[in-house]
Amino acid sequence: MALAFTLPDTSGTSVSLHEDGAAAAVVVFTCNHCPYALAWHERLQDVARDYADRGVRFLQINSNNAEKYPRDSVDAMRARVDAGEFAGPYLVDSSQEVARAWGATVTPDVFVTDATGVVYRGAPDGDYNDPSLRAEWLRAALDDVLAGRPVAAAETKPVGCSIKWR
């Protein structure tokens, strides 16, 4: 899998996967309109905030075809960022190359990486309708990585809306 990427954020600034020597990076393929992505959104932002000072980089990527899905346009993404809805960069994958390289299939599709590559892939937790779960699967994977342990549950089934391919 080709992990490295550089994508623009909603202001056009280039952001790379590997910057600042982070111990781990979370990459979430998400979007503006999918009910699953919206249901998990706040839990994911909480993880980004809770782990920011622990050496975890948190990147969210919209790879949907914005021509067919205008709610996923850069302008619509920027409006959400400007409204303070994202705890970290919200990146534009207009070519869809990064989503394809990573094998992302749904929104949200969550990946955790460390120096060895992808160590977790799947859903944030077991039920998009239950905020009390607090993205527990993602948190457990990050806790394992930060403690230097192998991730106990390295894969769960990602649940969400299909990525809207060109």
Short mmCIF file of C-alpha atoms in Angstrom, two decimals:
data_model
loop_
_atom_site.label_atom_id
_atom_site.label_comp_id
_atom_site.label_asym_id
_atom_site.label_seq_id
_atom_site.Cartn_x
_atom_site.Cartn_y
_atom_site.Cartn_z
CA MET A 1 0.00 0.00 0.00
CA ALA A 2 1.31 3.43 -0.96
CA LEU A 3 0.91 5.32 2.30
CA ALA A 4 2.64 8.61 1.67
CA PHE A 5 0.56 11.44 0.28
CA THR A 6 0.32 15.19 0.13
CA LEU A 7 -3.12 16.73 -0.32
CA PRO A 8 -4.47 20.28 -0.08
CA ASP A 9 -6.61 21.30 2.86
CA THR A 10 -9.66 23.52 2.38
CA SER A 11 -7.48 26.64 2.18
CA GLY A 12 -5.16 25.10 -0.43
CA THR A 13 -2.26 24.44 1.96
CA SER A 14 -0.44 21.17 1.22
CA VAL A 15 -0.55 18.65 4.05
CA SER A 16 1.47 15.43 4.10
CA LEU A 17 0.83 12.21 5.96
CA HIS A 18 4.23 12.19 7.62
CA GLU A 19 5.02 15.50 9.23
CA ASP A 20 6.20 16.49 12.68
CA GLY A 21 7.46 13.04 13.75
CA ALA A 22 4.08 11.90 15.09
CA ALA A 23 4.04 8.53 16.87
CA ALA A 24 0.86 7.61 15.00
CA ALA A 25 -1.41 9.02 12.34
CA VAL A 26 -5.13 8.53 11.98
CA VAL A 27 -6.48 8.86 8.45
CA VAL A 28 -10.26 9.01 8.12
CA PHE A 29 -11.93 8.98 4.73
CA THR A 30 -15.12 10.95 5.35
CA CYS A 31 -17.48 13.39 3.69
CA ASN A 32 -20.13 16.03 4.30
CA HIS A 33 -23.34 14.18 3.48
CA CYS A 34 -23.17 10.52 4.53
CA PRO A 35 -25.38 9.84 7.59
CA TYR A 36 -22.77 7.40 8.99
CA ALA A 37 -19.95 9.93 8.64
CA LEU A 38 -22.13 12.57 10.27
CA ALA A 39 -23.17 10.22 13.10
CA TRP A 40 -19.55 9.41 13.97
CA HIS A 41 -18.21 12.91 13.27
CA GLU A 42 -18.18 14.32 16.82
CA ARG A 43 -16.71 11.12 18.27
CA LEU A 44 -13.87 11.30 15.75
CA GLN A 45 -13.22 14.99 16.52
CA ASP A 46 -13.10 14.09 20.23
CA VAL A 47 -10.42 11.47 19.47
CA ALA A 48 -8.44 14.04 17.48
CA ARG A 49 -8.57 16.49 20.40
CA ASP A 50 -7.93 13.86 23.09
CA TYR A 51 -4.83 12.45 21.38
CA ALA A 52 -3.36 15.64 19.89
CA ASP A 53 -0.91 16.14 22.76
CA ARG A 54 0.09 12.46 22.72
CA GLY A 55 1.86 12.52 19.36
CA VAL A 56 -1.07 11.49 17.16
CA ARG A 57 -1.64 13.21 13.83
CA PHE A 58 -5.32 13.22 12.72
CA LEU A 59 -6.17 13.75 9.05
CA GLN A 60 -9.62 13.60 7.48
CA ILE A 61 -9.96 13.21 3.73
CA ASN A 62 -12.92 13.75 1.42
CA SER A 63 -12.48 11.71 -1.77
CA ASN A 64 -16.06 11.86 -3.03
CA ASN A 65 -16.92 13.02 -6.54
CA ALA A 66 -17.98 16.60 -5.80
CA GLU A 67 -19.36 17.10 -9.31
CA LYS A 68 -22.10 14.55 -8.62
CA TYR A 69 -22.30 15.31 -4.88
CA PRO A 70 -22.09 19.13 -4.46
CA ARG A 71 -22.37 18.81 -0.67
CA ASP A 72 -18.83 17.40 -0.87
CA SER A 73 -17.39 20.37 -2.79
CA VAL A 74 -14.34 22.22 -1.51
CA ASP A 75 -16.56 25.22 -0.72
CA ALA A 76 -18.90 23.05 1.37
CA MET A 77 -15.89 21.47 3.11
CA ARG A 78 -14.41 24.91 3.80
CA ALA A 79 -17.71 26.11 5.32
CA ARG A 80 -17.61 23.26 7.83
CA VAL A 81 -13.95 23.91 8.67
CA ASP A 82 -14.61 27.65 9.06
CA ALA A 83 -17.52 26.79 11.38
CA GLY A 84 -15.06 24.95 13.65
CA GLU A 85 -16.41 21.47 12.95
CA PHE A 86 -13.00 19.83 12.41
CA ALA A 87 -10.26 19.24 14.97
CA GLY A 88 -7.51 19.07 12.38
CA PRO A 89 -6.99 19.24 8.64
CA TYR A 90 -9.83 18.31 6.27
CA LEU A 91 -8.15 17.32 3.02
CA VAL A 92 -9.35 17.26 -0.58
CA ASP A 93 -8.63 14.12 -2.65
CA SER A 94 -10.23 15.33 -5.88
CA SER A 95 -8.30 12.82 -8.02
CA GLN A 96 -9.40 10.02 -5.67
CA GLU A 97 -5.86 8.60 -5.95
CA VAL A 98 -5.27 8.52 -2.20
CA ALA A 99 -8.56 6.73 -1.47
CA ARG A 100 -7.74 4.15 -4.16
CA ALA A 101 -4.17 3.68 -2.91
CA TRP A 102 -5.40 3.12 0.64
CA GLY A 103 -8.24 0.82 -0.43
CA ALA A 104 -10.86 3.04 1.24
CA THR A 105 -14.39 1.93 0.46
CA VAL A 106 -16.81 3.83 2.72
CA THR A 107 -17.25 7.00 4.73
CA PRO A 108 -16.05 6.85 7.38
CA ASP A 109 -13.19 4.42 6.74
CA VAL A 110 -10.65 4.74 9.57
CA PHE A 111 -6.95 3.85 9.37
CA VAL A 112 -4.28 4.06 12.06
CA THR A 113 -0.64 4.06 10.99
CA ASP A 114 2.63 3.93 12.84
CA ALA A 115 6.21 3.71 11.57
CA THR A 116 5.53 0.19 10.21
CA GLY A 117 2.41 1.07 8.17
CA VAL A 118 -1.30 0.51 8.73
CA VAL A 119 -1.95 -1.15 12.08
CA TYR A 120 -5.74 -0.65 12.30
CA ARG A 121 -8.46 -0.34 9.70
CA GLY A 122 -12.20 -0.26 10.18
CA ALA A 123 -15.00 1.52 12.01
CA PRO A 124 -14.53 3.94 14.91
CA ASP A 125 -16.66 1.70 17.16
CA GLY A 126 -19.46 -0.85 16.97
CA ASP A 127 -22.52 1.37 16.55
CA TYR A 128 -22.82 4.68 14.75
CA ASN A 129 -26.06 5.35 16.67
CA ASP A 130 -24.43 5.07 20.11
CA PRO A 131 -22.27 8.09 20.99
CA SER A 132 -21.49 6.54 24.39
CA LEU A 133 -19.11 4.13 22.62
CA ARG A 134 -16.75 7.11 22.08
CA ALA A 135 -14.93 5.58 19.06
CA GLU A 136 -13.63 2.89 21.43
CA TRP A 137 -12.11 0.69 18.71
CA LEU A 138 -10.09 3.60 17.36
CA ARG A 139 -9.04 4.64 20.88
CA ALA A 140 -7.95 1.07 21.73
CA ALA A 141 -5.81 0.91 18.57
CA LEU A 142 -4.18 4.24 19.40
CA ASP A 143 -3.58 3.21 23.01
CA ASP A 144 -1.87 0.03 21.79
CA VAL A 145 0.35 1.94 19.34
CA LEU A 146 1.31 4.57 21.91
CA ALA A 147 2.14 1.85 24.47
CA GLY A 148 4.35 0.07 21.92
CA ARG A 149 2.07 -2.97 21.76
CA PRO A 150 0.70 -4.72 18.70
CA VAL A 151 -2.85 -3.56 18.03
CA ALA A 152 -5.10 -6.19 19.62
CA ALA A 153 -7.94 -5.78 17.10
CA ALA A 154 -6.18 -4.75 13.90
CA GLU A 155 -9.27 -4.82 11.71
CA THR A 156 -12.98 -4.28 12.02
CA LYS A 157 -15.56 -3.94 9.28
CA PRO A 158 -15.79 -0.35 8.08
CA VAL A 159 -19.43 0.76 7.99
CA GLY A 160 -20.76 3.69 6.01
CA CYS A 161 -21.80 5.09 2.66
CA SER A 162 -19.79 3.98 -0.35
CA ILE A 163 -17.18 6.42 -1.59
CA LYS A 164 -18.68 8.22 -4.57
CA TRP A 165 -16.24 7.34 -7.36
CA ARG A 166 -15.94 9.26 -10.60
#
